[in-house]
mmCIF file of C-alpha atoms in Angstrom:
data_model
loop_
_atom_site.group_PDB
_atom_site.id
_atom_site.type_symbol
_atom_site.label_atom_id
_atom_site.label_comp_id
_atom_site.label_asym_id
_atom_site.label_seq_id
_atom_site.Cartn_x
_atom_site.Cartn_y
_atom_site.Cartn_z
ATOM 1 C CA MET A 209 10.274 124.019 -21.817
ATOM 2 C CA SER A 210 10.540 124.162 -25.584
ATOM 3 C CA GLY A 211 13.306 122.188 -27.226
ATOM 4 C CA ALA A 212 14.188 125.090 -29.477
ATOM 5 C CA ALA A 213 17.075 127.164 -28.201
ATOM 6 C CA ARG A 214 15.978 130.735 -27.733
ATOM 7 C CA GLU A 215 17.735 133.919 -26.756
ATOM 8 C CA GLY A 216 21.027 132.060 -26.989
ATOM 9 C CA ARG A 217 19.935 129.422 -24.459
ATOM 10 C CA PRO A 218 20.932 125.807 -25.262
ATOM 11 C CA ASP A 219 18.264 123.316 -26.295
ATOM 12 C CA LEU A 220 17.222 122.040 -22.879
ATOM 13 C CA ASP A 221 15.076 119.249 -24.292
ATOM 14 C CA ALA A 222 18.138 117.939 -26.115
ATOM 15 C CA LEU A 223 20.118 118.232 -22.900
ATOM 16 C CA ALA A 224 17.456 116.229 -21.028
ATOM 17 C CA ARG A 225 17.550 113.485 -23.658
ATOM 18 C CA TRP A 226 21.334 113.309 -23.394
ATOM 19 C CA MET A 227 21.117 113.115 -19.600
ATOM 20 C CA ASP A 228 18.607 110.264 -19.972
ATOM 21 C CA ALA A 229 21.099 108.384 -22.126
ATOM 22 C CA GLN A 230 23.803 108.952 -19.506
ATOM 23 C CA GLY A 231 21.560 107.924 -16.634
ATOM 24 C CA ILE A 232 21.823 111.352 -14.985
ATOM 25 C CA GLY A 233 18.659 112.231 -13.087
ATOM 26 C CA VAL A 234 15.019 111.769 -14.016
ATOM 27 C CA GLY A 235 12.309 114.194 -15.028
ATOM 28 C CA GLN A 236 12.028 117.654 -16.505
ATOM 29 C CA LEU A 237 14.685 120.304 -16.182
ATOM 30 C CA ARG A 238 13.373 123.041 -13.910
ATOM 31 C CA ARG A 239 14.420 126.235 -12.158
ATOM 32 C CA VAL A 240 16.771 127.058 -15.001
ATOM 33 C CA THR A 241 18.765 130.170 -14.151
ATOM 34 C CA ALA A 242 21.618 131.890 -15.955
ATOM 35 C CA LEU A 243 24.586 132.427 -13.659
ATOM 36 C CA THR A 244 26.705 135.519 -14.058
ATOM 37 C CA GLY A 245 30.361 135.391 -14.976
ATOM 38 C CA GLY A 246 33.169 137.437 -16.456
ATOM 39 C CA THR A 247 32.916 135.955 -19.967
ATOM 40 C CA GLN A 248 30.376 135.289 -22.709
ATOM 41 C CA ASN A 249 30.382 131.577 -21.914
ATOM 42 C CA VAL A 250 27.088 129.874 -21.075
ATOM 43 C CA LEU A 251 26.601 129.001 -17.420
ATOM 44 C CA LEU A 252 23.168 127.643 -16.471
ATOM 45 C CA ARG A 253 22.003 126.347 -13.109
ATOM 46 C CA PHE A 254 19.108 123.905 -13.149
ATOM 47 C CA GLU A 255 17.464 121.066 -11.267
ATOM 48 C CA ARG A 256 16.002 117.825 -12.486
ATOM 49 C CA GLY A 257 13.146 116.118 -10.710
ATOM 50 C CA THR A 258 13.905 115.888 -7.013
ATOM 51 C CA GLY A 259 17.628 115.444 -7.551
ATOM 52 C CA PRO A 260 20.537 117.817 -6.894
ATOM 53 C CA ALA A 261 21.229 121.028 -8.761
ATOM 54 C CA TYR A 262 23.531 120.963 -11.774
ATOM 55 C CA VAL A 263 25.469 123.600 -13.656
ATOM 56 C CA LEU A 264 25.840 123.455 -17.426
ATOM 57 C CA ARG A 265 28.976 125.096 -18.773
ATOM 58 C CA CYS A 266 29.703 125.520 -22.471
ATOM 59 C CA PRO A 267 30.934 128.074 -25.010
ATOM 60 C CA PRO A 268 28.440 130.191 -26.953
ATOM 61 C CA GLN A 269 27.105 128.939 -30.270
ATOM 62 C CA GLY A 270 29.568 129.526 -33.086
ATOM 63 C CA ALA A 271 32.595 129.718 -30.787
ATOM 64 C CA PRO A 272 35.929 129.043 -32.528
ATOM 65 C CA VAL A 273 37.130 125.444 -32.560
ATOM 66 C CA GLU A 274 40.010 126.223 -30.212
ATOM 67 C CA VAL A 275 37.568 127.664 -27.673
ATOM 68 C CA GLN A 276 35.390 124.566 -27.898
ATOM 69 C CA ARG A 277 38.412 122.339 -27.369
ATOM 70 C CA GLY A 278 39.289 124.403 -24.328
ATOM 71 C CA PHE A 279 36.069 123.354 -22.629
ATOM 72 C CA LEU A 280 36.874 119.701 -23.141
ATOM 73 C CA ARG A 281 40.318 120.307 -21.665
ATOM 74 C CA GLU A 282 38.678 121.983 -18.699
ATOM 75 C CA ALA A 283 36.341 119.018 -18.181
ATOM 76 C CA ARG A 284 39.274 116.634 -18.428
ATOM 77 C CA LEU A 285 41.159 118.578 -15.781
ATOM 78 C CA LEU A 286 38.199 118.623 -13.397
ATOM 79 C CA GLN A 287 37.913 114.870 -13.787
ATOM 80 C CA ALA A 288 41.615 114.487 -12.997
ATOM 81 C CA LEU A 289 41.247 116.609 -9.850
ATOM 82 C CA SER A 290 38.475 114.371 -8.496
ATOM 83 C CA GLY A 291 39.370 113.140 -5.022
ATOM 84 C CA SER A 292 42.249 115.600 -4.636
ATOM 85 C CA ALA A 293 42.679 118.288 -1.979
ATOM 86 C CA VAL A 294 42.263 121.013 -4.620
ATOM 87 C CA PRO A 295 38.913 122.816 -4.136
ATOM 88 C CA HIS A 296 37.085 122.489 -7.461
ATOM 89 C CA PRO A 297 33.609 121.958 -8.920
ATOM 90 C CA ALA A 298 32.817 118.251 -9.123
ATOM 91 C CA LEU A 299 32.489 117.083 -12.713
ATOM 92 C CA VAL A 300 29.274 115.152 -13.384
ATOM 93 C CA ALA A 301 29.765 114.354 -17.084
ATOM 94 C CA SER A 302 31.037 115.893 -20.311
ATOM 95 C CA CYS A 303 30.021 115.653 -23.964
ATOM 96 C CA ALA A 304 32.374 116.124 -26.904
ATOM 97 C CA ASP A 305 29.624 115.595 -29.494
ATOM 98 C CA ALA A 306 28.646 119.033 -30.759
ATOM 99 C CA ALA A 307 25.551 117.533 -32.387
ATOM 100 C CA VAL A 308 23.807 117.460 -28.995
ATOM 101 C CA LEU A 309 23.809 121.183 -28.162
ATOM 102 C CA GLY A 310 25.787 122.651 -31.044
ATOM 103 C CA VAL A 311 28.961 122.896 -28.958
ATOM 104 C CA PRO A 312 30.828 120.633 -26.513
ATOM 105 C CA PHE A 313 29.685 121.006 -22.916
ATOM 106 C CA TYR A 314 29.931 119.571 -19.465
ATOM 107 C CA LEU A 315 27.858 119.331 -16.312
ATOM 108 C CA MET A 316 29.227 120.012 -12.862
ATOM 109 C CA ALA A 317 27.781 119.963 -9.390
ATOM 110 C CA LEU A 318 26.582 123.276 -8.006
ATOM 111 C CA VAL A 319 29.152 124.895 -5.711
ATOM 112 C CA ASP A 320 27.794 126.262 -2.431
ATOM 113 C CA GLY A 321 29.800 129.472 -2.345
ATOM 114 C CA PHE A 322 30.168 132.989 -3.734
ATOM 115 C CA THR A 323 32.613 135.151 -5.644
ATOM 116 C CA ALA A 324 34.087 138.095 -3.734
ATOM 117 C CA THR A 325 34.228 140.569 -6.612
ATOM 118 C CA PRO A 326 33.006 142.994 -7.864
ATOM 119 C CA ASN A 327 30.041 143.266 -5.491
ATOM 120 C CA PRO A 328 30.549 144.381 -1.863
ATOM 121 C CA LEU A 329 31.206 141.593 0.617
ATOM 122 C CA ARG A 330 28.296 140.464 2.771
ATOM 123 C CA GLY A 331 27.658 138.673 6.048
ATOM 124 C CA ARG A 332 30.615 137.781 8.191
ATOM 125 C CA TYR A 333 33.027 138.591 5.364
ATOM 126 C CA ALA A 334 31.817 142.187 5.578
ATOM 127 C CA GLU A 335 31.741 142.216 9.369
ATOM 128 C CA ARG A 336 35.002 140.496 10.298
ATOM 129 C CA ALA A 337 38.444 141.682 9.194
ATOM 130 C CA GLY A 338 39.866 138.288 10.164
ATOM 131 C CA TRP A 339 37.621 136.567 7.641
ATOM 132 C CA ARG A 340 38.794 138.942 4.926
ATOM 133 C CA ARG A 341 42.429 138.196 5.767
ATOM 134 C CA GLU A 342 41.787 134.465 5.478
ATOM 135 C CA MET A 343 40.425 134.924 1.961
ATOM 136 C CA GLY A 344 43.857 135.638 0.536
ATOM 137 C CA LEU A 345 45.617 133.033 2.653
ATOM 138 C CA SER A 346 43.058 130.433 1.596
ATOM 139 C CA MET A 347 43.712 131.298 -2.044
ATOM 140 C CA VAL A 348 47.406 130.645 -1.498
ATOM 141 C CA ASP A 349 46.575 127.327 0.144
ATOM 142 C CA GLY A 350 44.580 126.412 -2.974
ATOM 143 C CA LEU A 351 47.637 127.103 -5.115
ATOM 144 C CA LEU A 352 49.800 124.985 -2.839
ATOM 145 C CA ARG A 353 47.421 122.052 -3.166
ATOM 146 C CA LEU A 354 47.300 122.444 -6.954
ATOM 147 C CA ALA A 355 51.090 122.573 -7.230
ATOM 148 C CA GLU A 356 51.312 119.292 -5.317
ATOM 149 C CA ILE A 357 49.438 117.392 -8.052
ATOM 150 C CA ASP A 358 51.660 115.182 -10.204
ATOM 151 C CA PRO A 359 50.191 115.530 -13.727
ATOM 152 C CA CYS A 360 51.436 112.095 -14.755
ATOM 153 C CA ARG A 361 49.760 110.354 -11.837
ATOM 154 C CA VAL A 362 46.353 111.846 -12.688
ATOM 155 C CA GLY A 363 46.567 111.159 -16.419
ATOM 156 C CA LEU A 364 47.541 114.663 -17.521
ATOM 157 C CA ASP A 365 51.090 113.983 -18.700
ATOM 158 C CA ASP A 366 50.215 115.440 -22.153
ATOM 159 C CA PHE A 367 48.269 118.429 -20.816
ATOM 160 C CA GLY A 368 51.021 120.943 -21.594
ATOM 161 C CA LYS A 369 54.582 121.430 -22.804
ATOM 162 C CA PRO A 370 56.744 122.369 -19.819
ATOM 163 C CA GLU A 371 59.956 122.321 -21.849
ATOM 164 C CA GLY A 372 60.744 125.919 -22.738
ATOM 165 C CA PHE A 373 57.581 127.140 -20.988
ATOM 166 C CA LEU A 374 59.198 130.218 -19.449
ATOM 167 C CA GLU A 375 61.248 131.040 -22.557
ATOM 168 C CA ARG A 376 58.073 131.069 -24.690
ATOM 169 C CA GLN A 377 56.154 133.543 -22.561
ATOM 170 C CA VAL A 378 57.548 136.914 -23.658
ATOM 171 C CA PRO A 379 57.649 136.207 -27.431
ATOM 172 C CA ARG A 380 54.145 134.766 -27.300
ATOM 173 C CA TRP A 381 52.617 137.784 -25.600
ATOM 174 C CA LEU A 382 54.477 140.264 -27.761
ATOM 175 C CA ARG A 383 52.895 138.526 -30.752
ATOM 176 C CA HIS A 384 49.527 138.750 -29.016
ATOM 177 C CA LEU A 385 49.956 142.503 -28.604
ATOM 178 C CA ASP A 386 51.099 142.938 -32.188
ATOM 179 C CA ALA A 387 48.026 141.070 -33.420
ATOM 180 C CA CYS A 388 45.881 143.826 -31.907
ATOM 181 C CA ARG A 389 46.801 145.991 -34.917
ATOM 182 C CA GLN A 390 43.905 144.297 -36.706
ATOM 183 C CA TYR A 391 41.424 146.291 -34.617
ATOM 184 C CA ALA A 392 40.511 149.570 -36.254
ATOM 185 C CA GLY A 393 40.811 152.552 -33.961
ATOM 186 C CA TRP A 394 43.410 151.054 -31.638
ATOM 187 C CA PRO A 395 46.338 153.494 -31.220
ATOM 188 C CA GLY A 396 48.894 150.695 -31.392
ATOM 189 C CA PRO A 397 51.540 149.258 -29.024
ATOM 190 C CA GLU A 398 52.704 152.809 -28.317
ATOM 191 C CA SER A 399 49.612 153.177 -26.129
ATOM 192 C CA LEU A 400 51.239 150.788 -23.647
ATOM 193 C CA PRO A 401 54.558 152.393 -22.627
ATOM 194 C CA GLY A 402 57.255 150.165 -21.173
ATOM 195 C CA VAL A 403 56.424 146.973 -23.065
ATOM 196 C CA ALA A 404 59.745 146.756 -24.907
ATOM 197 C CA GLU A 405 61.818 147.563 -21.830
ATOM 198 C CA VAL A 406 60.024 145.026 -19.641
ATOM 199 C CA ALA A 407 60.211 142.380 -22.375
ATOM 200 C CA GLN A 408 63.970 142.850 -22.633
ATOM 201 C CA TRP A 409 64.411 142.671 -18.854
ATOM 202 C CA LEU A 410 62.374 139.477 -18.652
ATOM 203 C CA GLY A 411 64.197 137.900 -21.585
ATOM 204 C CA GLU A 412 67.572 138.494 -19.964
ATOM 205 C CA ARG A 413 66.584 136.873 -16.659
ATOM 206 C CA VAL A 414 64.546 133.770 -17.476
ATOM 207 C CA PRO A 415 64.980 131.297 -14.577
ATOM 208 C CA LYS A 416 67.055 128.365 -15.786
ATOM 209 C CA HIS A 417 65.251 125.670 -13.827
ATOM 210 C CA PHE A 418 61.800 124.993 -12.412
ATOM 211 C CA THR A 419 59.752 122.009 -11.299
ATOM 212 C CA PRO A 420 56.846 121.548 -13.739
ATOM 213 C CA GLY A 421 53.344 121.299 -12.337
ATOM 214 C CA LEU A 422 49.732 122.206 -12.987
ATOM 215 C CA LEU A 423 48.849 125.878 -13.071
ATOM 216 C CA HIS A 424 45.474 127.536 -13.368
ATOM 217 C CA GLY A 425 46.620 130.290 -15.710
ATOM 218 C CA ASP A 426 44.228 133.043 -14.561
ATOM 219 C CA TYR A 427 44.250 132.854 -10.782
ATOM 220 C CA HIS A 428 42.544 135.846 -9.178
ATOM 221 C CA LEU A 429 39.649 136.732 -6.879
ATOM 222 C CA GLY A 430 37.092 136.541 -9.660
ATOM 223 C CA ASN A 431 37.982 132.935 -10.455
ATOM 224 C CA VAL A 432 37.489 131.432 -7.012
ATOM 225 C CA MET A 433 34.473 130.913 -4.751
ATOM 226 C CA PHE A 434 34.437 131.126 -0.962
ATOM 227 C CA ARG A 435 32.325 129.208 1.517
ATOM 228 C CA HIS A 436 29.555 131.016 3.366
ATOM 229 C CA ASP A 437 30.106 129.320 6.710
ATOM 230 C CA ARG A 438 33.861 129.780 7.112
ATOM 231 C CA PRO A 439 36.577 131.786 5.318
ATOM 232 C CA VAL A 440 38.060 129.121 3.049
ATOM 233 C CA LEU A 441 37.855 128.315 -0.634
ATOM 234 C CA ALA A 442 34.769 126.490 -1.812
ATOM 235 C CA ALA A 443 36.155 126.018 -5.329
ATOM 236 C CA ILE A 444 38.607 127.264 -7.909
ATOM 237 C CA ILE A 445 36.670 127.894 -11.124
ATOM 238 C CA ASP A 446 37.211 128.797 -14.801
ATOM 239 C CA TRP A 447 40.067 126.452 -15.680
ATOM 240 C CA GLU A 448 40.160 127.314 -19.400
ATOM 241 C CA LEU A 449 43.814 128.432 -19.346
ATOM 242 C CA ALA A 450 45.127 125.596 -17.191
ATOM 243 C CA THR A 451 48.252 123.825 -18.418
ATOM 244 C CA ILE A 452 51.496 122.244 -17.274
ATOM 245 C CA GLY A 453 54.169 124.850 -16.673
ATOM 246 C CA ASP A 454 55.708 126.719 -13.775
ATOM 247 C CA PRO A 455 53.212 127.018 -10.874
ATOM 248 C CA LEU A 456 55.046 130.078 -9.551
ATOM 249 C CA LEU A 457 53.447 132.069 -12.340
ATOM 250 C CA ASP A 458 50.071 131.473 -10.654
ATOM 251 C CA LEU A 459 51.446 133.022 -7.471
ATOM 252 C CA GLY A 460 52.759 135.973 -9.472
ATOM 253 C CA TRP A 461 49.312 136.315 -11.074
ATOM 254 C CA LEU A 462 47.586 136.325 -7.697
ATOM 255 C CA VAL A 463 49.873 139.074 -6.394
ATOM 256 C CA ALA A 464 49.633 141.086 -9.633
ATOM 257 C CA THR A 465 45.830 141.106 -9.434
ATOM 258 C CA TRP A 466 45.494 141.449 -5.651
ATOM 259 C CA PRO A 467 43.475 144.483 -4.441
ATOM 260 C CA ASP A 468 45.353 147.536 -3.184
ATOM 261 C CA ALA A 469 44.514 149.537 -0.071
ATOM 262 C CA GLU A 470 41.478 151.018 -1.840
ATOM 263 C CA GLY A 471 40.221 147.570 -2.831
ATOM 264 C CA ARG A 472 41.143 147.994 -6.490
ATOM 265 C CA GLY A 473 42.728 145.018 -8.228
ATOM 266 C CA ALA A 474 43.655 144.450 -11.855
ATOM 267 C CA GLY A 475 40.947 144.706 -14.493
ATOM 268 C CA THR A 476 37.479 144.825 -12.951
ATOM 269 C CA ILE A 477 38.470 143.310 -9.585
ATOM 270 C CA ARG A 478 37.061 145.317 -6.679
ATOM 271 C CA VAL A 479 36.729 144.437 -2.992
ATOM 272 C CA THR A 480 34.900 146.331 -0.233
ATOM 273 C CA PRO A 481 35.409 146.601 2.653
ATOM 274 C CA THR A 482 39.197 146.189 2.472
ATOM 275 C CA GLN A 483 40.353 146.435 6.091
ATOM 276 C CA GLY A 484 42.069 143.216 7.105
ATOM 277 C CA LEU A 485 42.892 141.918 3.631
ATOM 278 C CA ALA A 486 46.232 140.092 3.633
ATOM 279 C CA SER A 487 49.084 142.050 2.069
ATOM 280 C CA SER A 488 50.915 140.842 -1.017
ATOM 281 C CA ALA A 489 53.940 140.128 1.150
ATOM 282 C CA GLU A 490 51.812 137.924 3.411
ATOM 283 C CA LEU A 491 50.550 135.982 0.413
ATOM 284 C CA VAL A 492 54.084 135.295 -0.792
ATOM 285 C CA GLU A 493 55.229 134.330 2.705
ATOM 286 C CA ARG A 494 52.309 131.924 3.088
ATOM 287 C CA TYR A 495 53.374 130.225 -0.144
ATOM 288 C CA ARG A 496 57.019 130.166 0.925
ATOM 289 C CA GLU A 497 56.121 128.472 4.213
ATOM 290 C CA GLY A 498 54.058 125.789 2.486
ATOM 291 C CA SER A 499 56.216 124.959 -0.532
ATOM 292 C CA ARG A 500 59.673 123.621 -1.313
ATOM 293 C CA ARG A 501 59.821 125.663 -4.507
ATOM 294 C CA ASP A 502 62.583 128.254 -4.856
ATOM 295 C CA LEU A 503 61.095 131.751 -4.615
ATOM 296 C CA SER A 504 64.408 133.591 -4.937
ATOM 297 C CA ALA A 505 63.389 134.814 -8.428
ATOM 298 C CA PHE A 506 59.795 135.647 -7.508
ATOM 299 C CA ASP A 507 60.187 139.253 -8.683
ATOM 300 C CA TRP A 508 60.678 137.853 -12.188
ATOM 301 C CA TYR A 509 57.422 135.871 -12.006
ATOM 302 C CA LEU A 510 55.541 138.881 -10.664
ATOM 303 C CA THR A 511 56.922 141.081 -13.441
ATOM 304 C CA LEU A 512 55.984 138.472 -16.046
ATOM 305 C CA ALA A 513 52.456 138.267 -14.632
ATOM 306 C CA ARG A 514 52.053 142.042 -14.833
ATOM 307 C CA PHE A 515 53.480 142.087 -18.363
ATOM 308 C CA LYS A 516 51.239 139.258 -19.588
ATOM 309 C CA LEU A 517 48.072 140.497 -17.897
ATOM 310 C CA GLY A 518 48.697 144.045 -19.062
ATOM 311 C CA ILE A 519 48.802 142.823 -22.656
ATOM 312 C CA MET A 520 45.659 140.712 -22.179
ATOM 313 C CA LEU A 521 43.774 143.731 -20.840
ATOM 314 C CA GLU A 522 45.107 145.941 -23.620
ATOM 315 C CA ALA A 523 43.769 143.415 -26.140
ATOM 316 C CA SER A 524 40.337 143.945 -24.579
ATOM 317 C CA HIS A 525 40.820 147.684 -25.025
ATOM 318 C CA ALA A 526 41.804 147.156 -28.669
ATOM 319 C CA ARG A 527 38.637 145.175 -29.359
ATOM 320 C CA SER A 528 36.561 147.908 -27.742
ATOM 321 C CA CYS A 529 38.210 150.484 -30.016
ATOM 322 C CA ALA A 530 36.863 148.519 -32.975
ATOM 323 C CA GLY A 531 33.396 148.257 -31.446
ATOM 324 C CA GLN A 532 33.776 144.533 -30.717
ATOM 325 C CA ALA A 533 33.644 144.905 -26.932
ATOM 326 C CA ASP A 534 32.050 147.253 -24.410
ATOM 327 C CA HIS A 535 33.684 150.679 -24.599
ATOM 328 C CA GLY A 536 33.517 151.412 -20.872
ATOM 329 C CA THR A 537 35.101 148.073 -19.990
ATOM 330 C CA GLY A 538 37.784 148.665 -22.598
ATOM 331 C CA VAL A 539 38.654 152.018 -21.064
ATOM 332 C CA ARG A 540 38.925 150.485 -17.586
ATOM 333 C CA HIS A 541 41.048 147.639 -18.907
ATOM 334 C CA HIS A 542 43.387 150.092 -20.636
ATOM 335 C CA ALA A 543 43.833 152.039 -17.404
ATOM 336 C CA SER A 544 44.582 148.793 -15.574
ATOM 337 C CA ALA A 545 47.045 147.744 -18.282
ATOM 338 C CA LEU A 546 48.884 151.045 -17.891
ATOM 339 C CA ARG A 547 49.138 150.510 -14.121
ATOM 340 C CA LEU A 548 50.400 146.939 -14.540
ATOM 341 C CA LEU A 549 53.064 147.884 -17.087
ATOM 342 C CA GLY A 550 54.077 150.844 -14.956
ATOM 343 C CA GLN A 551 54.518 148.527 -11.966
ATOM 344 C CA ALA A 552 56.452 146.035 -14.089
ATOM 345 C CA LEU A 553 58.711 148.782 -15.417
ATOM 346 C CA SER A 554 59.358 150.119 -11.920
ATOM 347 C CA SER A 555 60.421 146.660 -10.757
ATOM 348 C CA THR A 556 63.070 146.523 -13.480
ATOM 349 C CA GLU A 557 64.669 149.848 -12.658
ATOM 350 C CA GLY A 558 67.959 149.696 -10.840
ATOM 351 C CA THR A 559 68.685 146.112 -11.913
ATOM 352 C CA HIS A 560 71.347 145.006 -14.337
ATOM 353 C CA ALA A 561 71.842 142.031 -16.585
#
């Protein structure tokens, strides 16, 4: 394997030298395979000698500094979760020195599992409705275990700013939407009806109290892996948006993205077959049964999740309008954003400040 990075692949000879210095495995890197994912991030599976398989995760070359820092945060979080009941990829080692591969990176153990979207389910997940129902319930259980982690006890007391977390959400995402004006060809915020009305409704009803905890930040079917041998989580993945805040927003995110009766979820989430999937109400009830958190204002968290995700998807559409993202994906994301904002707007109707 040549040491020169080619076709965007990291310098594997440099990676091997770094692993030597860390005492991680012996021999050449072999069976190097690019793993698929929902982002442009680098995800490579490889083996070394006769040892176990590893996964290299890093941003692409030239990624903005804030993106590179995000990977180090992600590695730090995985280290903090070691030994916990939260299903997660085991961190092997991380490297903050961009001189090694050009960007920070980390190695994790290979997860024996699969993602349930967008490809059709296989094996017993396709054959047994009961297994499909357990998928959603297992995802809720993963959230419950994550919300039980005390950030201070695992060395993550500075991992986020819980003070004012909920109050910051609406202004932040309105600014994010407004920043999309930079993309030529985007019709503007008017292409997403209901934003102002939902923002006002959310701003008038911010919950006054919550118990801070760790949250994933983008918790949906595409960011978890399931075991092959039984219907439970193998790992929660893609922790780039994790922070300390209100864990109930993760539950709202799960419900906002959950597939409907046709198997269509938010964005590009698709599930087939769908018979047996737990309902949104069952997901919320599972969380209620397993947590002491107050869910009396859950409609607010669900509306916020739809509002926030709708804007994130619309930003993808805006980039596609300027030719900076795939046009077809942008169109699908815009359609999903319209559905999410429509659902959020419907949930505000008939309520009063």
